[in-house]
Amino acid sequence: MPKEEVGCARPTGAMVGETGNTQAKKENLVEEKKRMSEVRVGAKAPDFVAPAYYHGGFTTVKLSDFLGKWTLLCFYPGDFTFV
Amino acid sequence: MISVSVDSQFVHKMWNDHELVKMVGHDVPFHMASDGPGNVGSIYGVYDENAGVEMRGRFIIDPDGIIQAMEIMTPPVGRQLKETIRQIQAYQHVRASKGTEACPAGWEPGKKTLKPGPDLVGNVWKVWSPKTDH
């Protein structure tokens, strides 16, 4: 995985596999959220970069790096919670 | 596989080291992403601003980056991993057939698929039974 520095998780502003506004600036984030809030089955997944823990190290994960593979994206409420 | 919560990557490490390893016997094999501000969860429609946490959103994304399936649950009930795997296997089967086959209700690998086309209209009952094929 590339070591792109990222302060906090953010959408890249593009859909997976598409170029576009890949440098979504923080001040544009609210607008980006509005524009991209429609996540639908049958449509491209919104791309994002986020800091991550992986195999004992800290890295950055980018959804579009998983193009070409089946990918499962799972959100959950929190670490050390019960379910 | 990518997991996402609002916890930092540092807390992910602590959770891996101090609980999950004990639960499953090895390190978490996938990326555990941190979405502190909820930016990613917001665009996926799973971030609860009031509680400051992500709902249990699950997205199956194909090799072209297309979302084929999603499931979103509130926190107190856990997921059924078997069903997620079944769906991935079914979508993989459809993709391998280049869309010529479809997986009917309850399909699992090895079970009967359907070949949509004019001849099948009104005739599904002849080739597929909810009693024997589900």
XYZ file of N, CA and C in Angstrom:
651
model
N 0.841 -1.199 0.000
C 0.000 0.000 0.000
C 0.875 1.247 0.000
N 0.531 2.253 -0.800
C 1.326 3.469 -0.831
C 1.221 4.226 0.484
N 2.238 4.962 0.790
C 2.281 5.665 2.071
C 1.892 7.124 1.904
N 0.751 7.353 1.311
C 0.280 8.721 1.179
C -0.072 9.246 2.561
N 0.483 10.390 2.918
C 0.217 10.939 4.235
C -1.204 11.478 4.289
N -1.909 11.131 5.335
C -3.256 11.665 5.486
C -3.489 11.945 6.960
N -3.917 13.178 7.252
C -4.126 13.578 8.636
C -5.327 12.899 9.241
N -6.440 12.939 8.516
C -7.636 12.254 8.968
C -8.374 11.729 7.745
N -9.309 10.829 8.011
C -10.018 10.195 6.915
C -10.772 11.230 6.097
N -10.713 11.083 4.787
C -11.481 11.999 3.936
C -11.798 11.331 2.610
N -12.941 11.718 2.046
C -13.238 11.266 0.690
C -12.252 11.904 -0.270
N -11.879 11.221 -1.329
C -10.966 11.828 -2.297
C -11.713 12.762 -3.232
N -13.037 12.664 -3.238
C -13.815 13.504 -4.135
C -14.132 12.819 -5.447
N -13.592 11.601 -5.623
C -13.862 10.847 -6.856
C -14.524 9.531 -6.502
N -15.125 8.921 -7.502
C -15.606 7.565 -7.323
C -14.431 6.625 -7.559
N -14.547 5.415 -7.027
C -13.483 4.425 -7.190
C -13.202 4.208 -8.671
N -11.928 4.266 -9.044
C -11.558 3.983 -10.417
C -11.743 5.160 -11.358
N -12.130 6.293 -10.821
C -12.283 7.466 -11.664
C -11.379 8.564 -11.156
N -10.830 9.318 -12.082
C -10.093 10.492 -11.650
C -11.105 11.612 -11.568
N -10.719 12.652 -10.966
C -11.661 13.750 -10.794
C -11.042 14.678 -9.798
N -11.828 15.152 -8.893
C -11.305 16.040 -7.872
C -10.626 15.195 -6.797
N -9.400 14.780 -7.097
C -8.725 13.875 -6.177
C -8.127 14.613 -4.994
N -8.134 15.910 -5.034
C -7.580 16.675 -3.912
C -8.689 17.454 -3.208
N -9.696 16.757 -2.752
C -10.802 17.429 -2.063
C -10.256 18.197 -0.872
N -10.375 19.509 -0.916
C -9.829 20.299 0.172
C -10.824 20.334 1.323
N -10.279 20.588 2.491
C -11.106 20.527 3.684
C -12.302 21.482 3.596
N -12.065 22.678 3.062
C -13.156 23.659 3.011
C -14.262 23.230 2.050
N -13.929 22.313 1.153
C -14.937 21.842 0.207
C -15.645 20.585 0.696
N -15.242 20.134 1.885
C -15.688 18.817 2.330
C -17.200 18.735 2.488
N -17.792 19.771 3.075
C -19.237 19.745 3.294
C -19.954 19.622 1.953
N -19.468 20.393 0.988
C -20.059 20.345 -0.344
C -19.864 18.952 -0.952
N -18.675 18.422 -0.767
C -18.389 17.091 -1.297
C -19.325 16.057 -0.683
N -19.526 16.177 0.626
C -20.401 15.230 1.319
C -21.795 15.281 0.715
N -22.282 16.505 0.497
C -23.624 16.654 -0.056
C -23.704 16.013 -1.433
N -22.703 16.322 -2.244
C -22.717 15.857 -3.619
C -22.644 14.332 -3.689
N -21.885 13.745 -2.762
C -21.599 12.323 -2.867
C -22.410 11.474 -1.904
N -23.386 12.089 -1.230
C -24.043 11.336 -0.171
C -24.936 10.229 -0.712
N -25.150 10.208 -2.031
C -26.011 9.181 -2.572
C -25.207 7.930 -2.921
N -25.137 7.046 -1.958
C -24.473 5.765 -2.183
C -25.554 4.777 -2.604
N -25.393 4.198 -3.766
C -26.430 3.305 -4.288
C -25.829 1.993 -4.754
N -26.615 0.917 -4.636
C -26.163 -0.336 -5.244
C -26.242 -0.173 -6.761
N -25.270 -0.769 -7.439
C -25.212 -0.648 -8.895
C -24.424 0.562 -9.356
N -23.992 1.400 -8.390
C -23.208 2.595 -8.729
C -21.810 2.472 -8.123
N -20.894 3.290 -8.620
C -19.525 3.264 -8.114
C -19.473 3.674 -6.645
N -18.572 3.064 -5.919
C -18.365 3.414 -4.518
C -17.553 4.706 -4.439
N -17.906 5.613 -3.526
C -17.078 6.816 -3.342
C -15.701 6.425 -2.791
N -14.677 7.002 -3.375
C -13.321 6.684 -2.939
C -12.989 7.470 -1.669
N -12.048 6.955 -0.886
C -11.597 7.673 0.310
C -10.195 7.221 0.691
N -9.535 8.034 1.463
C -8.272 7.642 2.087
C -8.445 7.793 3.587
N -7.806 6.927 4.357
C -7.941 6.993 5.809
C -6.708 6.394 6.469
N -6.357 6.927 7.654
C -5.290 6.283 8.417
C -5.766 4.918 8.878
N -4.842 3.958 8.984
C -5.261 2.601 9.338
C -4.187 1.880 10.143
N -4.647 0.874 10.866
C -3.744 -0.079 11.526
C -3.780 -1.349 10.697
N -2.596 -1.900 10.364
C -2.556 -3.084 9.515
C -1.304 -3.892 9.822
N -1.492 -5.128 10.254
C -0.374 -6.044 10.492
C 0.733 -5.426 11.343
N 0.366 -4.854 12.466
C 1.371 -4.365 13.394
C 1.904 -2.982 13.097
N 1.433 -2.354 12.013
C 1.951 -1.031 11.676
C 0.861 -0.037 11.372
N 1.266 1.236 11.313
C 0.317 2.284 10.961
C 0.542 2.680 9.505
N -0.542 2.777 8.758
C -0.431 3.031 7.328
C -1.622 3.852 6.875
N -1.751 3.993 5.581
C -2.894 4.684 4.994
C -3.593 3.712 4.067
N -4.890 3.688 4.124
C -5.627 2.789 3.238
C -6.474 3.633 2.291
N -6.462 3.214 1.019
C -7.233 3.930 -0.007
C -8.110 2.907 -0.719
N -9.398 3.191 -0.754
C -10.331 2.203 -1.316
C -9.959 1.824 -2.753
N -9.568 2.809 -3.552
C -9.319 2.511 -4.974
C -8.094 1.625 -5.180
N -7.253 1.471 -4.147
C -6.141 0.517 -4.264
C -6.639 -0.921 -4.328
N -7.911 -1.132 -3.988
C -8.478 -2.478 -3.994
C -9.211 -2.786 -5.300
N -9.159 -1.875 -6.253
C -9.768 -2.148 -7.562
C -9.164 -3.426 -8.128
N -10.007 -4.231 -8.770
C -9.533 -5.512 -9.304
C -9.781 -6.651 -8.339
N -10.191 -6.319 -7.118
C -10.512 -7.349 -6.117
C -11.939 -7.144 -5.618
N -12.521 -8.219 -5.149
C -13.770 -8.091 -4.403
C -13.432 -7.502 -3.043
N -14.151 -6.472 -2.652
C -13.822 -5.759 -1.418
C -15.045 -5.671 -0.511
N -14.812 -5.948 0.747
C -15.871 -5.820 1.738
C -15.528 -4.626 2.621
N -16.413 -3.646 2.650
C -16.211 -2.447 3.462
C -17.200 -2.503 4.616
N -16.680 -2.599 5.843
C -17.553 -2.772 7.016
C -17.352 -1.660 8.025
N -18.407 -0.937 8.302
C -18.397 0.072 9.369
C -18.951 -0.568 10.641
N -18.472 -0.114 11.797
C -19.001 -0.615 13.064
C -18.901 0.489 14.115
N -19.729 0.393 15.163
C -19.826 1.516 16.113
C -18.530 1.833 16.859
N -17.790 0.813 17.299
C -16.586 1.188 18.024
C -15.773 0.020 18.526
N -14.450 0.247 18.643
C -13.561 -0.735 19.255
C -13.990 -0.944 20.709
N -13.756 -2.105 21.226
C -14.033 -2.433 22.632
C -15.510 -2.291 22.979
N -16.373 -2.325 21.961
C -17.794 -2.405 22.292
C -18.174 -3.882 22.269
N -19.418 -4.174 22.540
C -19.728 -5.548 22.945
C -20.186 -6.465 21.826
N -20.843 -5.898 20.807
C -21.389 -6.765 19.755
C -20.431 -6.804 18.579
N -10.813 -6.496 2.262
C -11.615 -6.182 3.440
C -11.033 -4.956 4.135
N -11.893 -3.991 4.416
C -11.502 -2.823 5.197
C -12.572 -2.630 6.271
N -12.140 -2.498 7.514
C -13.106 -2.147 8.555
C -12.929 -0.673 8.897
N -14.016 -0.031 9.295
C -13.971 1.409 9.579
C -14.747 1.718 10.854
N -14.126 2.484 11.746
C -14.863 3.055 12.872
C -14.250 4.413 13.181
N -14.853 5.124 14.134
C -14.351 6.457 14.464
C -13.123 6.393 15.387
N -12.771 5.196 15.834
C -11.609 5.060 16.711
C -10.316 5.337 15.937
N -9.299 5.799 16.640
C -8.020 6.063 15.981
C -7.327 4.750 15.640
N -6.348 4.831 14.742
C -5.571 3.638 14.387
C -4.815 3.099 15.602
N -4.549 4.000 16.567
C -3.828 3.577 17.777
C -4.741 2.733 18.675
N -5.993 3.140 18.763
C -6.949 2.338 19.532
C -7.207 1.006 18.813
N -7.224 1.047 17.473
C -7.376 -0.207 16.714
C -6.271 -1.197 17.116
N -5.050 -0.661 17.243
C -3.936 -1.537 17.632
C -4.182 -2.135 19.023
N -4.621 -1.297 19.941
C -4.869 -1.791 21.295
C -5.980 -2.846 21.304
N -7.010 -2.607 20.502
C -8.124 -3.565 20.457
C -7.641 -4.879 19.854
N -6.841 -4.766 18.788
C -6.277 -5.975 18.171
C -5.434 -6.740 19.188
N -4.506 -6.008 19.833
C -3.531 -6.664 20.695
C -4.141 -7.210 21.984
N -5.115 -6.509 22.524
C -5.583 -6.845 23.869
C -6.914 -7.584 23.918
N -7.625 -7.630 22.786
C -8.875 -8.383 22.836
C -9.043 -9.318 21.635
N -8.901 -8.773 20.419
C -9.233 -9.586 19.244
C -8.291 -10.766 19.075
N -7.004 -10.554 19.344
C -6.044 -11.666 19.251
C -6.462 -12.796 20.187
N -6.935 -12.415 21.372
C -7.358 -13.431 22.347
C -8.629 -14.135 21.886
N -9.439 -13.408 21.120
C -10.713 -13.965 20.674
C -10.523 -14.926 19.500
N -9.685 -14.554 18.531
C -9.569 -15.363 17.306
C -8.216 -16.058 17.156
N -7.259 -15.740 18.011
C -5.985 -16.459 17.993
C -4.950 -15.911 17.032
N -5.246 -14.829 16.341
C -4.254 -14.227 15.444
C -4.602 -12.749 15.235
N -3.640 -12.026 14.611
C -3.885 -10.606 14.322
C -5.036 -10.439 13.338
N -5.701 -9.314 13.436
C -6.707 -8.967 12.430
C -6.005 -8.912 11.069
N -6.503 -9.660 10.072
C -5.760 -9.771 8.804
C -6.048 -8.651 7.795
N -6.904 -7.699 8.157
C -7.274 -6.650 7.194
C -6.990 -5.264 7.768
N -7.104 -4.258 6.895
C -6.901 -2.873 7.320
C -8.034 -2.436 8.244
N -7.660 -1.857 9.375
C -8.647 -1.263 10.286
C -8.507 0.252 10.151
N -9.437 0.847 9.417
C -9.325 2.275 9.096
C -9.943 3.132 10.192
N -9.392 4.344 10.321
C -9.884 5.298 11.313
C -10.621 6.430 10.615
N -11.850 6.661 11.049
C -12.683 7.714 10.447
C -13.166 8.652 11.550
N -12.196 9.205 12.286
C -12.513 10.038 13.447
C -13.607 11.067 13.222
N -13.481 11.883 12.168
C -14.501 12.918 11.952
C -15.791 12.397 11.322
N -15.841 11.124 10.988
C -17.050 10.585 10.348
C -17.194 10.985 8.889
N -16.104 11.487 8.279
C -16.191 11.954 6.881
C -16.565 10.838 5.921
N -15.942 9.672 6.130
C -16.191 8.556 5.214
C -17.587 7.979 5.483
N -17.895 7.789 6.773
C -19.213 7.273 7.125
C -20.348 8.162 6.628
N -20.099 9.467 6.603
C -21.139 10.387 6.147
C -21.478 10.158 4.681
N -20.452 10.008 3.840
C -20.766 9.832 2.413
C -21.363 8.458 2.154
N -21.115 7.503 3.049
C -21.729 6.174 2.891
C -23.071 6.076 3.626
N -23.489 7.170 4.255
C -24.807 7.192 4.885
C -24.915 6.368 6.146
N -23.782 6.154 6.833
C -23.821 5.311 8.027
C -23.358 6.040 9.290
N -23.001 7.342 9.162
C -22.491 8.059 10.332
C -23.629 8.731 11.073
N -23.709 8.472 12.371
C -24.722 9.091 13.223
C -24.075 10.285 13.927
N -24.406 11.503 13.470
C -23.749 12.706 14.023
C -24.045 12.875 15.502
N -25.254 12.505 15.932
C -25.621 12.718 17.337
C -24.838 11.808 18.266
N -24.724 10.544 17.885
C -23.997 9.598 18.729
C -22.497 9.640 18.447
N -22.116 10.184 17.296
C -20.700 10.246 16.937
C -20.104 8.891 16.600
N -20.931 7.976 16.141
C -20.421 6.642 15.765
C -20.993 6.235 14.406
N -20.373 5.182 13.854
C -20.875 4.631 12.590
C -21.882 3.521 12.901
N -22.917 3.436 12.083
C -23.819 2.286 12.146
C -23.105 1.080 11.515
N -23.714 -0.094 11.647
C -23.110 -1.284 11.046
C -23.423 -1.335 9.555
N -22.640 -0.616 8.781
C -22.818 -0.592 7.330
C -21.885 -1.598 6.680
N -22.430 -2.366 5.751
C -21.616 -3.387 5.073
C -21.837 -3.277 3.573
N -20.742 -3.079 2.831
C -20.832 -2.843 1.395
C -19.976 -3.869 0.656
N -20.587 -4.582 -0.281
C -19.843 -5.516 -1.133
C -19.520 -4.772 -2.429
N -18.231 -4.596 -2.696
C -17.784 -3.802 -3.845
C -17.065 -4.723 -4.823
N -17.461 -4.702 -6.083
C -16.889 -5.643 -7.058
C -15.554 -5.123 -7.598
N -14.859 -5.923 -8.419
C -13.529 -5.504 -8.890
C -13.531 -4.221 -9.728
N -14.693 -3.807 -10.225
C -14.782 -2.545 -10.967
C -15.100 -1.361 -10.062
N -15.224 -1.614 -8.752
C -15.535 -0.516 -7.822
C -17.017 -0.236 -7.690
N -17.848 -1.145 -8.176
C -19.301 -0.946 -8.108
C -19.861 -1.622 -6.858
N -20.695 -0.890 -6.131
C -21.340 -1.458 -4.943
C -22.430 -2.417 -5.411
N -22.278 -3.706 -5.113
C -23.273 -4.692 -5.536
C -24.309 -4.941 -4.448
N -23.915 -4.778 -3.184
C -24.867 -5.039 -2.101
C -24.507 -4.183 -0.900
N -25.511 -3.826 -0.130
C -25.248 -3.109 1.115
C -26.255 -3.529 2.174
N -25.824 -3.371 3.409
C -26.690 -3.680 4.545
C -26.315 -2.682 5.632
N -27.299 -2.057 6.243
C -26.999 -1.101 7.305
C -27.867 -1.417 8.514
N -27.230 -1.646 9.650
C -27.935 -2.022 10.878
C -27.573 -1.053 12.001
N -28.489 -0.857 12.931
C -28.178 -0.075 14.127
C -27.285 -0.935 15.043
N -26.630 -0.316 16.014
C -25.578 -1.006 16.774
C -25.937 -2.286 17.543
N -27.115 -2.434 18.160
C -27.223 -3.529 19.135
C -27.324 -4.949 18.571
N -27.439 -5.103 17.259
C -27.522 -6.457 16.692
C -26.345 -6.698 15.748
N -25.712 -7.833 15.908
C -24.543 -8.164 15.087
C -24.936 -8.754 13.746
N -23.926 -8.832 12.871
C -24.168 -9.309 11.503
C -24.110 -10.824 11.411
N -24.538 -11.353 10.265
C -24.398 -12.770 9.973
C -23.376 -12.909 8.834
N -22.157 -13.277 9.205
C -21.080 -13.334 8.219
C -21.366 -14.342 7.108
N -22.028 -15.449 7.475
C -22.344 -16.472 6.464
C -23.154 -15.891 5.316
N -24.079 -15.012 5.640
C -24.912 -14.415 4.605
C -24.088 -13.480 3.716
N -23.167 -12.748 4.318
C -22.294 -11.887 3.516
C -21.471 -12.722 2.544
N -20.911 -13.821 3.045
C -20.093 -14.685 2.184
C -20.951 -15.290 1.067
N -22.172 -15.693 1.424
C -23.074 -16.247 0.402
C -23.333 -15.216 -0.706
N -23.554 -13.994 -0.320
C -23.817 -12.960 -1.324
C -22.596 -12.714 -2.207
N -21.410 -12.675 -1.589
C -20.195 -12.473 -2.394
C -20.034 -13.627 -3.382
N -20.245 -14.865 -2.924
C -20.109 -16.022 -3.813
C -21.117 -15.943 -4.962
N -22.330 -15.511 -4.646
C -23.362 -15.419 -5.685
C -22.993 -14.346 -6.716
N -22.534 -13.176 -6.239
C -22.143 -12.123 -7.184
C -20.928 -12.543 -8.003
N -20.023 -13.289 -7.390
C -18.861 -13.781 -8.139
C -19.310 -14.756 -9.226
N -20.302 -15.607 -8.895
C -20.810 -16.565 -9.871
C -21.461 -15.833 -11.058
N -22.281 -14.833 -10.742
C -22.944 -14.063 -11.799
C -21.905 -13.392 -12.693
N -20.871 -12.827 -12.059
C -19.834 -12.133 -12.822
C -19.077 -13.110 -13.718
N -18.764 -14.293 -13.169
C -18.032 -15.297 -13.952
C -18.856 -15.758 -15.158
N -20.167 -15.722 -15.025
C -21.033 -16.140 -16.142
C -21.272 -14.988 -17.112
N -20.633 -13.865 -16.852
C -20.809 -12.631 -17.634
C -22.281 -12.211 -17.678
N -22.947 -12.425 -16.575
C -24.332 -11.976 -16.464
C -25.342 -12.885 -17.148
N -24.912 -14.042 -17.651
C -25.868 -14.938 -18.312
C -26.647 -15.773 -17.303
N -26.122 -15.859 -16.069
C -26.820 -16.626 -15.034
C -27.230 -15.702 -13.894
N -28.310 -16.075 -13.222
C -28.764 -15.340 -12.044
C -28.947 -16.335 -10.903
N -28.751 -15.849 -9.672
C -28.829 -16.724 -8.506
C -30.155 -16.500 -7.785
N -31.030 -17.492 -7.806
C -32.340 -17.309 -7.173
C -32.250 -17.286 -5.647
N -33.392 -17.032 -5.002
C -33.455 -16.916 -3.547
C -32.801 -18.119 -2.874
N -32.015 -17.867 -1.858
C -31.413 -18.945 -1.085
C -30.268 -19.654 -1.793
N -29.820 -19.125 -2.939
C -28.767 -19.799 -3.705
C -27.482 -19.925 -2.883
N -26.865 -21.075 -3.029
C -25.527 -21.303 -2.475
C -24.715 -22.003 -3.550
N -23.378 -21.959 -3.456
C -22.551 -22.619 -4.474
C -22.989 -24.072 -4.669
N -23.131 -24.481 -5.916
C -23.550 -25.840 -6.240
C -25.032 -25.948 -6.508
N -25.778 -24.942 -6.048
C -27.219 -24.991 -6.286
C -27.547 -24.443 -7.666
N -28.802 -24.673 -8.052
C -29.268 -24.335 -9.396
C -29.304 -22.821 -9.618
N -28.774 -22.392 -10.759
C -28.923 -20.989 -11.138
C -29.983 -20.905 -12.239
N -30.358 -19.703 -12.565
C -31.345 -19.501 -13.628
C -30.682 -18.763 -14.787
N -31.150 -19.047 -15.990
C -30.628 -18.353 -17.182
C -31.740 -17.466 -17.740
N -31.751 -16.204 -17.322
C -32.844 -15.316 -17.746
C -32.892 -15.193 -19.270
N -34.106 -15.189 -19.807
C -34.289 -15.052 -21.249
C -35.759 -15.246 -21.553
N -36.137 -15.046 -22.799
C -37.553 -15.139 -23.179
C -38.179 -16.475 -22.797
N -37.420 -17.576 -22.910
C -37.992 -18.899 -22.636
C -38.314 -19.115 -21.165
N -37.674 -18.317 -20.313
C -37.873 -18.531 -18.874
C -39.088 -17.768 -18.345
N -39.566 -16.832 -19.117
C -40.691 -16.009 -18.643
C -41.911 -16.899 -18.404
N -42.424 -16.867 -17.194
C -43.591 -17.684 -16.850
C -43.273 -19.145 -16.627
N -41.982 -19.516 -16.778
C -41.612 -20.929 -16.675
C -40.636 -21.230 -15.545
N -40.423 -20.247 -14.688
C -39.488 -20.493 -13.579
C -39.976 -21.673 -12.734
N -41.293 -21.803 -12.599
C -41.851 -22.890 -11.780
C -41.452 -24.274 -12.313
N -41.127 -24.357 -13.606
C -40.750 -25.659 -14.168
C -39.314 -26.055 -13.799
N -38.472 -25.023 -13.592
C -37.055 -25.330 -13.382
C -36.576 -25.057 -11.960
N -37.397 -24.349 -11.176
C -36.935 -24.003 -9.825
C -38.100 -24.106 -8.851
N -37.855 -24.814 -7.748
C -38.900 -24.991 -6.750
C -38.431 -24.476 -5.402
N -39.268 -23.697 -4.725
C -38.862 -23.207 -3.397
C -38.693 -24.350 -2.403
N -39.310 -25.500 -2.678
C -39.209 -26.623 -1.747
C -37.909 -27.393 -1.924
N -37.513 -27.619 -3.174
C -36.342 -28.475 -3.392
C -35.077 -27.696 -3.725
N -35.225 -26.480 -4.231
C -34.036 -25.746 -4.684
C -33.629 -24.600 -3.765
N -34.506 -24.245 -2.824
C -34.180 -23.114 -1.944
C -33.192 -23.569 -0.889
